[in-house]
């Protein structure tokens, strides 16, 4: 018995490597999340970027609550099982009329995790559509790892500007159009990308990366993750604590240390010490 997804939805995810839309939040709840994010940005002097864009659930309480939302966890459990960690979170924000884009890529290429049993839940804080650069998915591409190359393109929102090194038939792509409060689910090996935002409003997406507890970090130092459901009998990851307040000195120090360690994995071989702005 599934908890939230239908059996057909689970089968579609396994066949195609993605499934959407999944209704998570109401319009009012989503508006509150955007307001909280933008209040934080005003207080900190500008749009969230660089290292602060990654794993912000470690220093913002409303995001730590979101990664534990029961509807999200029920959907993830339907695919990955009952014992779940959040390995990472990231904001993907495209400002109005901004050239920022995401090249066709597979997430697994640089993450260093031991297994492809990894799901990204991408929660829309704003509409995601063709005008503002919604994600595009390549059905069935999660069945094999493809060769990638690094570009470090200044307009590419990815950490290394990584892109698939072989030609992608974009005509087969599926547009992941979402309303605020909806989410898409995609496999760690699914090829996906997105175009620039040509609209007059921000496009805000919050990506949550879930793993079952049997997955481990296979590259670099011991990693950390947040246990959000069930039990962890493997202890491959150090367990991350909830922040007690937004941007407390303790949570910011913890975040800086953890993200610094993750940079060493994601940027290995490049000499980079911080996430790109």
Coordinates of C-alpha atoms in Angstrom, one line a residue:
X1 CA 0.0 0.0 0.0
X2 CA 1.3 3.4 -0.9
X3 CA 0.9 6.4 1.4
X4 CA 0.4 9.3 -1.0
X5 CA 1.3 8.4 -4.6
X6 CA -0.9 6.0 -6.6
X7 CA 0.6 2.8 -7.8
X8 CA 0.5 4.2 -11.3
X9 CA 2.5 7.2 -10.2
X10 CA 5.2 5.0 -8.6
X11 CA 5.3 3.0 -11.8
X12 CA 5.6 6.2 -13.9
X13 CA 8.5 7.4 -11.7
X14 CA 10.3 4.1 -12.1
X15 CA 9.7 4.0 -15.8
X16 CA 10.4 7.6 -16.7
X17 CA 12.6 8.7 -13.9
X18 CA 10.3 11.5 -12.8
X19 CA 6.7 12.2 -11.7
X20 CA 4.8 15.5 -11.3
X21 CA 2.8 17.3 -10.2
X22 CA 2.4 16.4 -6.5
X23 CA 0.3 18.8 -4.4
X24 CA 2.1 19.6 -1.2
X25 CA 1.2 23.1 0.0
X26 CA -1.8 25.5 -0.2
X27 CA -1.4 28.8 -2.0
X28 CA -1.4 30.6 1.3
X29 CA 1.3 28.3 2.8
X30 CA 3.5 28.8 -0.2
X31 CA 3.1 32.5 -0.1
X32 CA 4.2 32.4 3.5
X33 CA 7.3 30.5 2.6
X34 CA 8.2 33.0 -0.1
X35 CA 7.6 35.8 2.3
X36 CA 9.9 34.2 4.9
X37 CA 12.6 33.6 2.3
X38 CA 12.5 37.2 1.0
X39 CA 12.4 38.6 4.6
X40 CA 15.6 36.7 5.2
X41 CA 17.1 38.0 2.0
X42 CA 16.2 41.6 3.0
X43 CA 17.7 41.2 6.4
X44 CA 20.9 39.7 5.0
X45 CA 21.4 42.3 2.3
X46 CA 20.4 40.7 -0.9
X47 CA 19.4 37.5 -2.7
X48 CA 20.4 34.2 -1.2
X49 CA 23.5 32.9 -3.1
X50 CA 26.8 31.2 -2.9
X51 CA 27.3 28.8 0.0
X52 CA 24.2 30.1 1.7
X53 CA 22.1 28.8 -1.2
X54 CA 23.1 25.2 -0.3
X55 CA 21.7 23.3 2.8
X56 CA 19.9 26.4 4.1
X57 CA 17.7 24.1 6.1
X58 CA 20.6 24.0 8.6
X59 CA 20.1 27.7 9.5
X60 CA 16.5 28.5 8.6
X61 CA 13.9 26.9 10.7
X62 CA 11.0 27.2 8.2
X63 CA 13.0 25.2 5.7
X64 CA 13.9 22.6 8.3
X65 CA 10.2 22.2 8.9
X66 CA 9.5 21.9 5.1
X67 CA 12.0 19.0 4.6
X68 CA 9.9 17.1 7.2
X69 CA 6.5 17.9 5.6
X70 CA 4.4 14.7 5.9
X71 CA 3.1 14.9 2.4
X72 CA 6.6 15.2 1.0
X73 CA 7.8 12.3 3.2
X74 CA 4.9 10.1 2.3
X75 CA 5.6 10.6 -1.5
X76 CA 9.3 9.9 -1.0
X77 CA 8.6 6.8 1.2
X78 CA 6.4 5.4 -1.5
X79 CA 9.5 5.1 -3.7
X80 CA 12.5 4.9 -1.4
X81 CA 11.1 3.2 1.7
X82 CA 10.5 4.3 5.4
X83 CA 14.0 5.2 6.6
X84 CA 14.9 8.6 5.1
X85 CA 17.7 11.1 5.3
X86 CA 17.9 14.6 3.6
X87 CA 21.4 14.7 2.2
X88 CA 21.2 18.2 0.7
X89 CA 18.9 21.1 -0.2
X90 CA 19.5 24.0 -2.6
X91 CA 17.6 27.0 -3.9
X92 CA 17.4 27.4 -7.6
X93 CA 16.3 31.0 -8.1
X94 CA 16.1 32.8 -11.4
X95 CA 15.7 36.6 -11.2
X96 CA 13.3 38.4 -13.6
X97 CA 14.7 38.6 -17.2
X98 CA 17.9 37.0 -16.0
X99 CA 20.2 34.9 -18.4
X100 CA 20.7 32.2 -15.8
X101 CA 20.0 28.7 -17.0
X102 CA 20.6 25.0 -16.1
X103 CA 22.3 22.9 -18.7
X104 CA 21.3 19.3 -19.4
X105 CA 22.9 17.2 -16.7
X106 CA 22.5 14.2 -14.3
X107 CA 22.8 15.0 -10.6
X108 CA 24.6 11.8 -9.7
X109 CA 27.7 12.8 -11.8
X110 CA 29.5 14.6 -9.0
X111 CA 27.6 13.8 -5.8
X112 CA 29.8 10.9 -4.7
X113 CA 26.9 8.8 -3.3
X114 CA 27.2 5.0 -3.3
X115 CA 23.8 4.2 -4.9
X116 CA 21.4 5.8 -7.4
X117 CA 18.6 5.4 -4.8
X118 CA 18.3 9.2 -4.5
X119 CA 15.3 11.4 -5.2
X120 CA 15.1 15.1 -5.6
X121 CA 11.8 16.8 -4.5
X122 CA 11.7 20.2 -6.2
X123 CA 9.1 22.4 -4.5
X124 CA 7.8 25.4 -6.4
X125 CA 7.7 28.6 -4.3
X126 CA 6.4 30.4 -7.4
X127 CA 4.9 29.2 -10.7
X128 CA 7.3 27.2 -12.9
X129 CA 6.3 27.5 -16.5
X130 CA 7.7 27.9 -20.0
X131 CA 8.1 31.7 -19.7
X132 CA 10.2 31.6 -16.5
X133 CA 12.3 28.6 -17.2
X134 CA 10.7 25.5 -15.7
X135 CA 12.7 22.2 -15.6
X136 CA 12.7 19.9 -18.6
X137 CA 13.0 16.2 -18.1
X138 CA 14.3 13.5 -20.5
X139 CA 12.1 10.4 -20.0
X140 CA 14.0 7.2 -19.4
X141 CA 17.5 8.8 -19.2
X142 CA 17.9 7.6 -15.6
X143 CA 18.9 4.1 -16.7
X144 CA 22.6 5.0 -17.4
X145 CA 25.3 7.4 -16.4
X146 CA 26.3 9.7 -19.3
X147 CA 29.6 11.5 -19.8
X148 CA 29.7 15.1 -18.6
X149 CA 32.0 18.1 -19.1
X150 CA 32.6 21.1 -16.9
X151 CA 32.0 24.6 -18.5
X152 CA 31.9 26.9 -15.5
X153 CA 29.7 29.2 -17.6
X154 CA 28.9 32.3 -15.6
X155 CA 25.2 32.0 -16.4
X156 CA 24.9 28.3 -15.5
X157 CA 23.3 27.8 -12.1
X158 CA 25.0 24.5 -11.6
X159 CA 28.1 24.2 -9.3
X160 CA 30.5 23.4 -12.1
X161 CA 28.4 24.5 -15.1
X162 CA 28.4 20.8 -15.9
X163 CA 26.6 19.5 -18.9
X164 CA 26.1 16.2 -20.7
X165 CA 28.9 15.8 -23.2
X166 CA 26.7 14.0 -25.9
X167 CA 24.0 15.6 -27.9
X168 CA 20.6 15.7 -26.2
X169 CA 17.4 15.5 -28.4
X170 CA 15.6 18.3 -26.7
X171 CA 12.4 17.6 -28.7
X172 CA 11.8 14.6 -26.4
X173 CA 12.0 16.7 -23.3
X174 CA 9.0 17.0 -20.9
X175 CA 8.2 20.4 -19.4
X176 CA 7.7 20.2 -15.6
X177 CA 5.1 22.9 -15.3
X178 CA 4.2 23.5 -11.7
X179 CA 1.9 25.8 -9.7
X180 CA 3.1 27.3 -6.4
X181 CA 3.0 24.6 -3.7
X182 CA 3.3 21.7 -6.1
X183 CA 6.4 19.6 -6.4
X184 CA 8.1 17.4 -9.0
X185 CA 10.0 14.2 -8.1
X186 CA 13.1 13.1 -10.1
X187 CA 15.7 10.4 -10.0
X188 CA 19.4 11.2 -9.4
X189 CA 20.3 10.0 -12.9
X190 CA 17.6 11.7 -14.8
X191 CA 18.8 14.1 -17.4
X192 CA 17.2 17.5 -16.9
X193 CA 17.8 21.2 -17.5
X194 CA 16.0 24.6 -17.8
X195 CA 16.0 27.8 -19.8
X196 CA 16.4 31.4 -18.6
X197 CA 13.6 33.3 -16.9
X198 CA 12.0 35.7 -19.4
X199 CA 9.2 36.8 -17.0
X200 CA 8.9 39.9 -14.8
X201 CA 8.9 37.9 -11.5
X202 CA 11.4 35.6 -9.8
X203 CA 11.2 31.8 -10.4
X204 CA 11.9 30.2 -7.0
X205 CA 12.4 26.4 -6.6
X206 CA 13.7 24.6 -3.5
X207 CA 15.3 21.2 -4.2
X208 CA 15.4 18.6 -1.4
X209 CA 17.6 15.5 -2.0
X210 CA 16.3 12.4 -0.1
X211 CA 18.2 9.2 0.4
X212 CA 17.4 5.9 2.2
X213 CA 19.7 5.3 5.1
X214 CA 21.6 2.5 3.3
X215 CA 23.2 5.0 0.9
X216 CA 26.6 6.3 2.0
X217 CA 29.1 8.9 0.8
X218 CA 31.8 7.1 -1.3
X219 CA 34.1 10.1 -1.9
X220 CA 36.0 12.2 0.6
X221 CA 35.5 12.7 4.3
X222 CA 32.5 11.5 6.3
X223 CA 29.4 13.3 5.2
X224 CA 26.4 14.5 7.2
X225 CA 22.6 14.4 6.6
X226 CA 19.3 15.0 8.4
X227 CA 17.2 12.1 9.6
X228 CA 13.6 13.0 8.7
X229 CA 11.8 9.7 9.0
X230 CA 12.3 6.2 10.5
X231 CA 15.5 5.0 12.0
X232 CA 19.2 4.9 10.8
X233 CA 20.8 1.6 11.6
X234 CA 23.8 2.2 9.3
X235 CA 25.1 5.5 10.7
X236 CA 27.0 6.3 7.5
X237 CA 26.2 10.0 8.0
X238 CA 26.6 12.3 10.9
X239 CA 23.2 13.4 11.9
X240 CA 22.5 17.1 11.5
X241 CA 20.6 19.0 14.3
X242 CA 17.6 21.2 13.8
X243 CA 18.4 24.9 14.1
X244 CA 16.9 26.4 17.2
X245 CA 16.5 29.9 15.6
X246 CA 17.0 31.4 12.2
X247 CA 20.6 32.4 11.6
X248 CA 21.8 31.7 15.1
X249 CA 25.6 31.9 15.5
X250 CA 25.6 28.1 16.2
X251 CA 23.6 27.1 13.2
X252 CA 25.6 29.4 10.9
X253 CA 28.9 28.0 12.1
X254 CA 27.6 24.4 11.7
X255 CA 26.3 25.3 8.2
X256 CA 29.7 26.8 7.1
X257 CA 31.6 23.7 8.3
X258 CA 29.2 21.2 6.6
X259 CA 29.0 23.1 3.3
X260 CA 32.7 23.5 3.2
X261 CA 33.1 19.8 3.5
X262 CA 30.5 19.3 0.7
X263 CA 32.3 21.7 -1.6
X264 CA 35.3 19.4 -1.4
X265 CA 33.2 16.6 -2.8
X266 CA 31.3 18.5 -5.5
X267 CA 34.3 20.5 -6.7
X268 CA 36.9 17.8 -6.3
X269 CA 39.7 18.2 -8.8
X270 CA 39.0 21.9 -9.5
X271 CA 40.6 23.8 -6.6
X272 CA 37.3 25.5 -5.8
X273 CA 36.7 26.2 -2.1
X274 CA 33.2 27.8 -2.2
X275 CA 30.0 27.4 -4.2
X276 CA 29.6 29.8 -7.0
X277 CA 27.6 33.0 -6.5

